[in-house]
XYZ file of C-alpha atoms in Angstrom:
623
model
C 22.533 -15.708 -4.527
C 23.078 -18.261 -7.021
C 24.776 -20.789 -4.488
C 22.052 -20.332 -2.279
C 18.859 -20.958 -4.698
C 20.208 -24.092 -4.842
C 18.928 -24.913 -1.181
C 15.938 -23.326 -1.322
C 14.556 -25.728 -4.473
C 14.789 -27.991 -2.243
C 12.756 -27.247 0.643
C 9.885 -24.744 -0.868
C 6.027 -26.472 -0.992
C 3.351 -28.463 0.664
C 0.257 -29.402 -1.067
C -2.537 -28.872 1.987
C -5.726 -30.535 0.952
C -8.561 -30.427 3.676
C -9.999 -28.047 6.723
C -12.797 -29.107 9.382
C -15.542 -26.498 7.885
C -18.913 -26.548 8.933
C -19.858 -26.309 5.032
C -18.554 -30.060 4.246
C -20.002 -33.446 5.633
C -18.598 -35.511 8.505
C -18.033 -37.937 6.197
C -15.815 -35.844 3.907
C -14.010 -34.400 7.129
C -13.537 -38.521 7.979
C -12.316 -39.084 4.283
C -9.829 -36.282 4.454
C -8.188 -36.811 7.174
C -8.298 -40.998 7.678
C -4.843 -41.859 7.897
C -5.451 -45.280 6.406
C -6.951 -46.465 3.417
C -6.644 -43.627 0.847
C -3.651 -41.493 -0.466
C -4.901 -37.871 -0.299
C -1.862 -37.048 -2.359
C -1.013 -39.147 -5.210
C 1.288 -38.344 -8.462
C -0.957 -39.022 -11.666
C 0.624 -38.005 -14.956
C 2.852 -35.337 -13.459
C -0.717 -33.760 -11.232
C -1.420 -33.520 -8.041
C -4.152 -35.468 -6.821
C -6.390 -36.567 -4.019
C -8.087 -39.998 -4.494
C -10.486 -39.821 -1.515
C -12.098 -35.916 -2.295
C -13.147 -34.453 -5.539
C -11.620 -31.751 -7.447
C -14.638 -29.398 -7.108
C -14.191 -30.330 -3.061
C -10.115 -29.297 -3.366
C -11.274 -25.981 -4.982
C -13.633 -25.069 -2.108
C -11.859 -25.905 0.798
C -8.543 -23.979 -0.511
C -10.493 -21.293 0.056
C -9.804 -21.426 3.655
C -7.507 -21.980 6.281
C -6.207 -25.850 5.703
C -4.859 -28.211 8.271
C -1.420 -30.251 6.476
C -1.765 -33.166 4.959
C 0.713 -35.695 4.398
C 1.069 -38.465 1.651
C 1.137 -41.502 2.705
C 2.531 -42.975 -0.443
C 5.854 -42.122 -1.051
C 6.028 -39.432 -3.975
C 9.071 -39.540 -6.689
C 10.875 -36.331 -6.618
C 11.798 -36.631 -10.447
C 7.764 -36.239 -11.134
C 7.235 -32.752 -10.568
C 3.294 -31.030 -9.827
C 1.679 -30.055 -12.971
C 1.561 -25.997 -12.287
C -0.113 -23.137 -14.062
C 2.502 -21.025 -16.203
C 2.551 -17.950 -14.046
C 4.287 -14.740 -15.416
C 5.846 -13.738 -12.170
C 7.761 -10.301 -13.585
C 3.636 -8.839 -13.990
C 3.282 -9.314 -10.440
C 5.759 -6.827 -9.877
C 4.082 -3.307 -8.683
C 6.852 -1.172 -7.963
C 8.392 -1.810 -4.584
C 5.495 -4.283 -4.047
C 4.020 -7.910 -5.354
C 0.450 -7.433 -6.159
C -2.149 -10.200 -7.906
C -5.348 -11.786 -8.255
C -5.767 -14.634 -4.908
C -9.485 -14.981 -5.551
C -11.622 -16.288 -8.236
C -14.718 -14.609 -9.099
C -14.223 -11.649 -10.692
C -14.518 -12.096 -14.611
C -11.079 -10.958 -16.446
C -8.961 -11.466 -13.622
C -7.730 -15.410 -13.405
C -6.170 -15.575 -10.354
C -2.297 -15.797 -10.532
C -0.965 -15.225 -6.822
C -1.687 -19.131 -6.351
C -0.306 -20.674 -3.183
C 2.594 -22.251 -4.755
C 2.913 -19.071 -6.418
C 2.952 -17.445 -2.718
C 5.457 -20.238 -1.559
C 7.841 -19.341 -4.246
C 7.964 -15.854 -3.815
C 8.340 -16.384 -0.166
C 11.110 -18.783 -0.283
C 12.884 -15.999 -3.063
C 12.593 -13.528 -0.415
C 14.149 -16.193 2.268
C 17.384 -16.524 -0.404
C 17.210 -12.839 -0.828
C 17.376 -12.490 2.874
C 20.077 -14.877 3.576
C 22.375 -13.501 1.103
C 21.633 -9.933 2.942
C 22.203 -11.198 6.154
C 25.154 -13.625 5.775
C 24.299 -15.888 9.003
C 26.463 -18.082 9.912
C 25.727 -22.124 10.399
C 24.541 -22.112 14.004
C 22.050 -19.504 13.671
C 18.647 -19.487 12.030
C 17.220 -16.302 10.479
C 13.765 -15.131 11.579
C 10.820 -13.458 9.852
C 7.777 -12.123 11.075
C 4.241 -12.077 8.641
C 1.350 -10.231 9.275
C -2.059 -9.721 6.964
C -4.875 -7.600 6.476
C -7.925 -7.977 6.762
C -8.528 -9.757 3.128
C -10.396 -12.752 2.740
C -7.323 -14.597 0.810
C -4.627 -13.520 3.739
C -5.311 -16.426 5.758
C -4.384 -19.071 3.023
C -1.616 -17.059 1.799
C 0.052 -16.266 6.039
C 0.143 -20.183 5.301
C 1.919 -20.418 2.216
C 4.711 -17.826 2.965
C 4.975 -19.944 6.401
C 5.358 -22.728 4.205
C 7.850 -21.199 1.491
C 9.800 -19.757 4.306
C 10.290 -22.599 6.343
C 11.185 -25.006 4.073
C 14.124 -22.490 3.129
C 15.382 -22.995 6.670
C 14.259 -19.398 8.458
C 11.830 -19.935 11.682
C 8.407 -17.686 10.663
C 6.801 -15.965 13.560
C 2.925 -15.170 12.361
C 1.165 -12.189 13.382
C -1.769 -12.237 12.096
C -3.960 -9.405 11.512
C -1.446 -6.357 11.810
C -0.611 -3.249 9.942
C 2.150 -2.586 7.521
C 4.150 -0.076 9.975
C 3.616 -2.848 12.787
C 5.364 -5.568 10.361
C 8.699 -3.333 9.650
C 8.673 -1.962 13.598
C 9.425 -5.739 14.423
C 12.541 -5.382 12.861
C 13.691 -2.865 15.353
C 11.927 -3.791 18.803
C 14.313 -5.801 20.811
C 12.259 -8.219 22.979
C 13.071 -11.527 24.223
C 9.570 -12.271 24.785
C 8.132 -11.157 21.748
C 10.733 -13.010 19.691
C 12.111 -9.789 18.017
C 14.241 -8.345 16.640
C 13.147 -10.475 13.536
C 15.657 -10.534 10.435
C 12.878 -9.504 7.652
C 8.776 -9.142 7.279
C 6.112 -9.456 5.147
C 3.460 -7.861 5.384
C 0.703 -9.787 3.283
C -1.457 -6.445 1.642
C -2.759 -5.606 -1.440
C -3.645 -1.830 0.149
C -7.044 -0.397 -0.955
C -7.679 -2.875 -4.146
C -10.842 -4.891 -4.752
C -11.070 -7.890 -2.378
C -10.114 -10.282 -5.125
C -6.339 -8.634 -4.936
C -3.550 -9.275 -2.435
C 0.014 -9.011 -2.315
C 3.176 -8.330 -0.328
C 5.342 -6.146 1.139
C 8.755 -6.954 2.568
C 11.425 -5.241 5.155
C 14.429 -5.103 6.724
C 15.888 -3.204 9.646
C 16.820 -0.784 6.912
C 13.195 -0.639 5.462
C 11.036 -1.416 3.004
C 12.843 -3.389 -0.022
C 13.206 -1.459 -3.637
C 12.108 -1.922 -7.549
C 15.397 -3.552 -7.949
C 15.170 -6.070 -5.086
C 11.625 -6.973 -5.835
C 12.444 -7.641 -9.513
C 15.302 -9.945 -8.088
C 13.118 -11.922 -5.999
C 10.398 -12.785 -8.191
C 12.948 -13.675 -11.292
C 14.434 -16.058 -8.754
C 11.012 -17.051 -7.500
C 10.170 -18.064 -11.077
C 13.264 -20.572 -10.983
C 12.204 -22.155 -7.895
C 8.510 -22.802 -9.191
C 9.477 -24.314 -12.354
C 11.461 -26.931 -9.974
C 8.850 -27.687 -7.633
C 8.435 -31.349 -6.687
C 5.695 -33.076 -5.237
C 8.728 -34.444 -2.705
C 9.359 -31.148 -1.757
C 5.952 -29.923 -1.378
C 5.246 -32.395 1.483
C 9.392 -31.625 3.412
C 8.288 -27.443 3.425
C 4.727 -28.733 5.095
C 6.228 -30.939 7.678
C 8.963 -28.218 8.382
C 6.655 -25.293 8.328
C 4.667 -27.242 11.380
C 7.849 -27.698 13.301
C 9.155 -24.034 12.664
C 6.354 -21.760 13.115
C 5.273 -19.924 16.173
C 2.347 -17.096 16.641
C 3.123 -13.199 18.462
C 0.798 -10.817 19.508
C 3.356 -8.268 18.346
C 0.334 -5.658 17.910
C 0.154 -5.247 21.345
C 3.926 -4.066 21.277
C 3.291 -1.733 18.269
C -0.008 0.037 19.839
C 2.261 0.462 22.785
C 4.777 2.782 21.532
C 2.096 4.634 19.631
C 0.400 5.326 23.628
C 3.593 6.142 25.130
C 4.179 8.407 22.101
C 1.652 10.681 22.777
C 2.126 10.605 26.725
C 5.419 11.371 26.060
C 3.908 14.918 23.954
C 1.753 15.787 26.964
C 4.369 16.013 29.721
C 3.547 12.305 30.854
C -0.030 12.968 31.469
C -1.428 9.416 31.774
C -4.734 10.515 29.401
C -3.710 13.512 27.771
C -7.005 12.680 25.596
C -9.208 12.709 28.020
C -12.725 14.808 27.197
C -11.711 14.563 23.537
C -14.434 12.614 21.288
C -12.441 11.320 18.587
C -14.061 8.663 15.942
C -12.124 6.477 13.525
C -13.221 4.947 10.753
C -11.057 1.654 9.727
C -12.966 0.783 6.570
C -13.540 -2.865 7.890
C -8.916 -3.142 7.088
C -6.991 -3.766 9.681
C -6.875 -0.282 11.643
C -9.689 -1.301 13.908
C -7.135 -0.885 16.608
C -6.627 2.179 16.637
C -9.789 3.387 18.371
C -9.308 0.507 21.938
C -6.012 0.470 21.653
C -4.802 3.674 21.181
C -7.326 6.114 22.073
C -8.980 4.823 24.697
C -5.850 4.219 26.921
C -5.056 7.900 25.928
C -8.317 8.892 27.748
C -10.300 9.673 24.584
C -13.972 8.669 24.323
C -14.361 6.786 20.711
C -18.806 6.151 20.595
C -19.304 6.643 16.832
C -16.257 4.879 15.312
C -16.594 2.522 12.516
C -16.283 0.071 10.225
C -13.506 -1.448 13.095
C -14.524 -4.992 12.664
C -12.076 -6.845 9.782
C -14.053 -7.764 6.813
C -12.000 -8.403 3.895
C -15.162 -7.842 1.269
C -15.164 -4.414 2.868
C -18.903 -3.823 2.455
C -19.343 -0.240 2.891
C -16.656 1.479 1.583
C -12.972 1.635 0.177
C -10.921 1.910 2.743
C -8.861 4.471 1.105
C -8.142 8.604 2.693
C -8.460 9.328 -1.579
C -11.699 7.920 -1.597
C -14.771 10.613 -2.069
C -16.821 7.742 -0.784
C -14.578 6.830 2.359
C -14.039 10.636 3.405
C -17.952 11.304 3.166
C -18.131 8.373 5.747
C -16.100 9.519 8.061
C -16.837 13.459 8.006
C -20.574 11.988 8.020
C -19.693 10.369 11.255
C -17.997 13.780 12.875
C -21.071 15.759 12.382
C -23.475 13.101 13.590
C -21.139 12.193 16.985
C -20.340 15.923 17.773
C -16.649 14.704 17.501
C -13.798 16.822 17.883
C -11.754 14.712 15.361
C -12.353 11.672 12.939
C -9.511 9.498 11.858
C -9.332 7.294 8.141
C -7.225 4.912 7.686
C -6.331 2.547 4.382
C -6.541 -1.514 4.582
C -2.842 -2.118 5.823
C -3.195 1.269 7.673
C 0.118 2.604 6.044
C -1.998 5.610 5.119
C -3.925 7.799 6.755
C -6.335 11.133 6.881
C -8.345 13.166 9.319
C -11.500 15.694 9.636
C -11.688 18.440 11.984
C -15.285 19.075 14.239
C -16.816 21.060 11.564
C -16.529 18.188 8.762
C -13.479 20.149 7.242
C -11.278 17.166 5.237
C -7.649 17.544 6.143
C -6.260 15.224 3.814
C -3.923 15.103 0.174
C -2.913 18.937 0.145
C -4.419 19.945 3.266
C -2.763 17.002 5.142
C 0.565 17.784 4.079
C 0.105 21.624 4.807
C -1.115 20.170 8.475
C 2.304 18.124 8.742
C 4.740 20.428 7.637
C 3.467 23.198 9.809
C 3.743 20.584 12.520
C 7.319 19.491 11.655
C 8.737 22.847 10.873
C 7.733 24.144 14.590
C 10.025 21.456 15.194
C 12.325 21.350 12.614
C 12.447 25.069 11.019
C 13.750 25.332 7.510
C 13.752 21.955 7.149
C 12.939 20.636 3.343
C 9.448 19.063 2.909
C 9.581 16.352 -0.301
C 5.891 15.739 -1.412
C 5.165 14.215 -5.002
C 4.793 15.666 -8.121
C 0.864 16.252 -7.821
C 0.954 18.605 -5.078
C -0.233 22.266 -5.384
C 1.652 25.023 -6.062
C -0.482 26.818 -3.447
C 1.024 24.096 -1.084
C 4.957 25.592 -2.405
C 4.096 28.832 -1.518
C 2.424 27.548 1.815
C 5.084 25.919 2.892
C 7.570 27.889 2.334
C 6.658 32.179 2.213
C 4.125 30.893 5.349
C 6.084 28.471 6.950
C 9.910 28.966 6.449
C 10.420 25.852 4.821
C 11.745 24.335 1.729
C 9.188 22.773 -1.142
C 11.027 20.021 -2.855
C 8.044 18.392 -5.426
C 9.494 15.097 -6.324
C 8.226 12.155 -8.504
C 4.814 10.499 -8.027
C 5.456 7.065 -5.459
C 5.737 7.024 -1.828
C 9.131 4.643 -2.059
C 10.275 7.693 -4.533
C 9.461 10.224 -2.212
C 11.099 8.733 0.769
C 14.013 7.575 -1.234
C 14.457 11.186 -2.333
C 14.171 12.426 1.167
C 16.853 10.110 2.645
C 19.024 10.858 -0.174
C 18.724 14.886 0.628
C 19.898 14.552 3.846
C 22.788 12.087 2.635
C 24.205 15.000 0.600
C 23.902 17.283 3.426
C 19.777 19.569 2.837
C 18.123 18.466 5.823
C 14.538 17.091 5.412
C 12.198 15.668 8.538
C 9.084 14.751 6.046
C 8.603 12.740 3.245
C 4.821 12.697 2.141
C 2.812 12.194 -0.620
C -0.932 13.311 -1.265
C -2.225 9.775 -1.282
C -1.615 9.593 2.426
C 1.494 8.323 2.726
C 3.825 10.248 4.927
C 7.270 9.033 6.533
C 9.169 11.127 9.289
C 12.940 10.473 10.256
C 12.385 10.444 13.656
C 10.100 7.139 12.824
C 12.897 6.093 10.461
C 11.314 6.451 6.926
C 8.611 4.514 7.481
C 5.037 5.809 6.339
C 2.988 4.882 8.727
C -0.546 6.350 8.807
C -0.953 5.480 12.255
C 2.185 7.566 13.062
C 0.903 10.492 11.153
C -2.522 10.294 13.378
C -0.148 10.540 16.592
C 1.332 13.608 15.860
C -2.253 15.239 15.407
C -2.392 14.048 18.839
C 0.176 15.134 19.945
C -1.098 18.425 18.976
C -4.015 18.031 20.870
C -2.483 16.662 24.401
C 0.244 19.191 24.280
C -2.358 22.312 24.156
C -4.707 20.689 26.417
C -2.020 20.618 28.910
C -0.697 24.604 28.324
C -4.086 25.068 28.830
C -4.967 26.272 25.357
C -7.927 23.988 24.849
C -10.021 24.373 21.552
C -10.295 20.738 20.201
C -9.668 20.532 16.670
C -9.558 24.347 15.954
C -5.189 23.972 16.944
C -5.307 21.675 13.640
C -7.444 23.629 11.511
C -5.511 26.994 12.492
C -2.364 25.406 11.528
C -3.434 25.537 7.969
C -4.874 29.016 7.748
C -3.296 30.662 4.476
C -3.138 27.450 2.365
C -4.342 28.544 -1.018
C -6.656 26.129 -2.772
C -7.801 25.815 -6.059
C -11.603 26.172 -6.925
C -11.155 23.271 -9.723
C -8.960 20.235 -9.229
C -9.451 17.063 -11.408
C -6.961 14.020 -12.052
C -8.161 12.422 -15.673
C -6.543 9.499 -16.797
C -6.043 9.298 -20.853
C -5.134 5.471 -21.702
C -2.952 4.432 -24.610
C -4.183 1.695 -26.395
C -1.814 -0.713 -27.195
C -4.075 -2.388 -29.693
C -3.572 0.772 -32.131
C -1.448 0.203 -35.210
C 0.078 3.926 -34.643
C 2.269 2.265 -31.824
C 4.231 0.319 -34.673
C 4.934 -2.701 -31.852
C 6.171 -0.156 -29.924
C 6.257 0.130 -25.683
C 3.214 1.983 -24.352
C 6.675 3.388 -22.253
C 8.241 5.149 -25.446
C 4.718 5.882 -26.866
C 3.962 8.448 -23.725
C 7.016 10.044 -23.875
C 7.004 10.716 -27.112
C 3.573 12.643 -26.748
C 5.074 14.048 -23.156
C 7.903 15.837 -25.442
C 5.322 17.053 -28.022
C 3.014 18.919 -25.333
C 6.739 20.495 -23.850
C 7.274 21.557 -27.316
C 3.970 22.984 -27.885
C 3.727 24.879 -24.651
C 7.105 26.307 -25.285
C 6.101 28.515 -28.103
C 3.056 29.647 -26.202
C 3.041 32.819 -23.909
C 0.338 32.249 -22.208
C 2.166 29.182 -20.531
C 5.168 28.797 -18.504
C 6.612 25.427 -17.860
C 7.375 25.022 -14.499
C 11.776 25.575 -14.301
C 12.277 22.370 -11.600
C 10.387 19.338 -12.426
C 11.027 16.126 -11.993
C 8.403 13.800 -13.795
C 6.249 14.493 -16.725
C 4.994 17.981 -18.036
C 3.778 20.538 -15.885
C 3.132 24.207 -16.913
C 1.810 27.197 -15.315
C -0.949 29.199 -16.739
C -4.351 31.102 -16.292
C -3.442 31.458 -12.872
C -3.298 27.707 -12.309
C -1.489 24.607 -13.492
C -1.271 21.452 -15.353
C 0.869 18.594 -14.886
C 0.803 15.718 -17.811
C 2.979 12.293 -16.583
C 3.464 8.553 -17.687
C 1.684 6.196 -14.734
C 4.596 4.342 -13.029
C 2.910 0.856 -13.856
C -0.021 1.395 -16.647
C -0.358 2.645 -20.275
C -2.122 5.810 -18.826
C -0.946 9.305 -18.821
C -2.896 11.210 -16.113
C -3.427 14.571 -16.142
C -3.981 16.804 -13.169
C -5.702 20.159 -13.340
C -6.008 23.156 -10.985
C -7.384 26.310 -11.748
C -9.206 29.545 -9.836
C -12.307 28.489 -12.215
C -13.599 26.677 -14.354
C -12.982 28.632 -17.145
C -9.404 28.553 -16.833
C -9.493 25.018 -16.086
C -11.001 24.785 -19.712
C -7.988 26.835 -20.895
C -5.937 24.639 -19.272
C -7.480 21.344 -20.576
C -7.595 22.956 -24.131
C -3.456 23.589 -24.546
C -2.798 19.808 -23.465
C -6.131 18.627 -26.001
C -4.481 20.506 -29.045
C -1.023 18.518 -28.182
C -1.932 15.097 -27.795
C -4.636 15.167 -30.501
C -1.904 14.652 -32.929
C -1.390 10.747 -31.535
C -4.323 8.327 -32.154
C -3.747 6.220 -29.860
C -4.171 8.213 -26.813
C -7.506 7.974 -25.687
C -8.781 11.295 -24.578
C -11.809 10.846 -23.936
C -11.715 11.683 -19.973
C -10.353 14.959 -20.884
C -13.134 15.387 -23.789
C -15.801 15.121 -21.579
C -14.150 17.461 -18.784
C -14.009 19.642 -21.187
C -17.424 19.234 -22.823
C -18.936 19.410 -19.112
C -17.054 22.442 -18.053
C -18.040 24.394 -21.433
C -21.538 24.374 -20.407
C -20.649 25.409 -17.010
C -18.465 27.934 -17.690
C -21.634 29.460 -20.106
C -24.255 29.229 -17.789
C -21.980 31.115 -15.634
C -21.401 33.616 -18.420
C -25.004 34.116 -19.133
């Protein structure tokens, strides 16, 4: 990769100055773009700067979509653009690149800058290159798509920039989903200029508006830890040898290099024929269904015209379709209480037979049946693995390691099937699920209770839309034997799923401030107070800890269960509870409070006032 970094320092930014916005004079519209007269971009003491619009005027109109602009003075490459240091390992999250792209919110200073965003992007372009091995007379091609956030616009534009400076043609989507953006890796059309070498998918999921990020794929899927933490220690290199020479080549070659798809149209396609495909060929197996989607104001908005309506389905009801990256009336996340009252609100007021939730980048996804029942974390899984084992029987399910252990004996005294609880992490849970069936234990479903869920026949990929579809499928393939009762074939597929009366995630943060850590790692700090709970619940009978486990502490007990882990990213340790009642719930809470007590700098004060709160319950229910 090394010999290749080399070429992409060269050819990585573009400072873009000005946009026609209805906001700004004619005057400064004439000043920004006059091609005589002024130099827009000058070098002054190592900084970029425009003579002819003030730095309060830059600062507003980066905010949106920017025409290029070129210097007409002729910059010194050896005078590189004053730059904000940027710790670019922190914007590592996992398998993704996550940051702040908007100002605004106090205690969160933006650090996923454009050049920031043109660096990464040209990283991944190296990266991708030294995957691919082209040879000289061909020319890679990558494909970016965006949600509905109010930063994606600028930052489609810097990738495009970062990419095409590196050599690679860029093919923009625009608003897509994230399942849409690695599905152009694999459709072969001329016409839609695919297969394309690698994507990004420009996402920051359900975070505040002021977040974005990215996501990146091959034909072999989503990139890992390893490869992300490759491309943003290489993307640091390339920003600290930005030029102001350079900035202006990437512009000039990003305008040549850059053409625009309607690949969503190719995506929504597949998902239609899909379902057909389920229903014997019918041409709208939907039709009489009343299903209603709610898209959060992401980018799933699709989903309801293109989908279900060609499928026959009536949709009156849907909402929240229209893209709105400040997404004003909820988070568009399946977890959210707030987002799954929406939509079950919307059911019951439409009459619907089925409601449909999708995240922002539409990765994820739940549903509710016609009588406002939820059928999403446990109860979605339970839905899927019934559906894949009639399909696939004995086949091994891998969830995460939050998932219930009435789900285990669901799955597999109930269903024939084979319970494999994994690590917390969609990329872990796939991962885990591809490397089963390398070594010979077949497994069709990869899911975790956040909503992701990947199938093999859709090659790994989670893909919330996907998931919807074979609820569908469901549907058109009993409407056409004939056995027609709307959502009731989803709901009965689930009948027998034990669920816990109590079921709480708390979240106890370390505090790295505390002199008790000793300049310690919040890492080695958790596990130390991880191995104290195992040895406390060892010596007590009352608790068993659970003989397979593959992340944190979990123990049985009082007829439910605990599990006690160290957050992938954070200096939290969350706990998850389930219980018959609250009383044993308290019991529950009360074995992990008397283990990490003994370390001061674990802030319990979640589980305190669980506790606290469930004491007075569990009295007046005593009374």
């Amino acid at each position: 990769m090394a010999a290749v970094s080399g070429k992409i320092v060269q050819n990585v930014l573009i400072a873009q100055c000005c946009q026609k916005n209805r906001q700004f004079s004619t005057q400064s519209k004439r000043d920004c773009y006059a091609p005589t007269g002024r130099n827009l971009l000058s070098s002054q003491g190592g900084k970029l700067a425009c003579s002819g619009i003030s730095t309060m005027q830059l600062r507003n109109l980066s905010k949106f979509n920017r025409a290029t602009v070129y210097c007409n003075a002729a910059p010194s490459a050896t005078v590189p653009p004053t730059l904000e240091k940027v710790d670019f390992i922190k914007l590592q999250n996992g398998s993704d690149i996550r940051g702040v792209a908007v100002a605004g919110v106090e205690g969160e200073p933006v650090n996923l800058t454009e050049p920031v965003t043109e660096a990464i992007a040209a990283a991944f372009a190296a990266w991708l290159v030294e995957k691919k091995k082209p040879d000289a007379s061909s020319r890679l091609k990558v494909s970016i798509g965006h949600d509905s956030r109010i930063s994606a616009q600028k930052l489609q534009d810097a990738v495009s920039r970062g990419l095409a400076g590196a050599g690679l043609d860029v093919i923009q989507y625009g608003l897509a989903s994230t399942p849409a953006m690695f599905n152009s890796t694999l459709t072969e059309s001329d016409e839609f200029l695919c297969p394309v070498d690698g994507a990004i998918m420009i996402t920051a999921s359900h975070l505040p508006y002021n977040r974005n990020g990215f996501k990146f794929f091959t034909n072999a899927g989503g990139l890992g830890k390893p490869d992300i933490k490759d491309i943003l220690e290489h993307a640091a290199n390339i920003y600290n040898n930005f030029t102001v020479e350079v900035l202006i080549d990437a512009g000039k070659k990003a305008s040549l290099a850059v053409k625009r798809v309607d690949y969503m149209t190719v995506y929504t396609s597949g998902l239609v024929a899909a379902v057909r495909k389920a229903s014997g060929n019918i041409e709208k197996p939907l039709d009489g269904f009343h299903i209603v989607v709610d898209a959060g104001n992401g980018a799933g908005g699709f989903f309801a015209g293109k989908v279900l309506e060609p499928l026959g389905a009536a949709t009156s009801g849907s909402q929240f379709l229209e893209p709105d990256g400040l997404f004003p009336n909820h988070i568009p996340n399946p977890e959210d209480k707030v987002a799954m009252k929406a939509i079950t609100q919307a059911v019951l007021d439409n009459k619907a037979d089925l409601g449909i939730i999708f995240d922002t980048d539409v990765d994820r996804s739940a549903a509710v049946d016609s009588t406002g029942r939820e059928l999403n974390r446990n109860r979605l899984i339970a839905l899927m693995s019934a559906i894949v084992l009639e399909e696939h029987p004995g086949t091994t399910i891998v969830t995460d390691s939050v998932t219930s252990d009435g789900l285990t004996t669901f799955i597999e005294k109930k269903l024939g099937g084979k319970h494999h609880r994994f690590k917390r992490g969609y990329k872990n849970v796939i991962d885990e699920a591809i490397r089963l069936n390398s070594v010979g234990e077949e497994s069709h479903l990869a899911i975790e209770t956040s909503g992701h869920g990947a199938l093999k026949e859709n090659h790994w990929l989670d893909d919330g839309a996907y998931l919807m579809v074979k609820l569908l499928n469901k549907l058109a393939s009993a409407r056409a034997s004939g056995a027609d009762g709307g959502s009731k074939v989803l709901t009965d597929l689930v009948k027998g799923l034990q669920e816990a009366t109590v079921a709480v995630e708390l979240r106890l943060k370390i505090d790295q401030n505390r002199a008790d850590l000793k300049g310690g790692s919040f890492r080695e700090y958790g596990e130390a107070v991880l191995k104290h709970l195992e040895n406390i619940t060892d010596s007590d009978p009352k608790l068993q800890k659970a003989p397979v486990n593959y992340e944190g502490v979990r123990v049985s007990g009082y007829g439910g269960w605990f599990l006690l882990r160290l957050s992938l990213h954070d200096p939290v340790l969350p706990l998850n509870i389930e219980a018959p009642s609250n009383d044993d719930a308290v019991k529950l809470g009360l074995a992990v409070l008397a283990a990490v007590n003994d370390f001061p700098a674990l802030d319990t004060s979640a589980l305190d006032k669980f506790l606290q709160v469930d004491y007075n319950m569990t009295a007046n229910l005593l009374a």
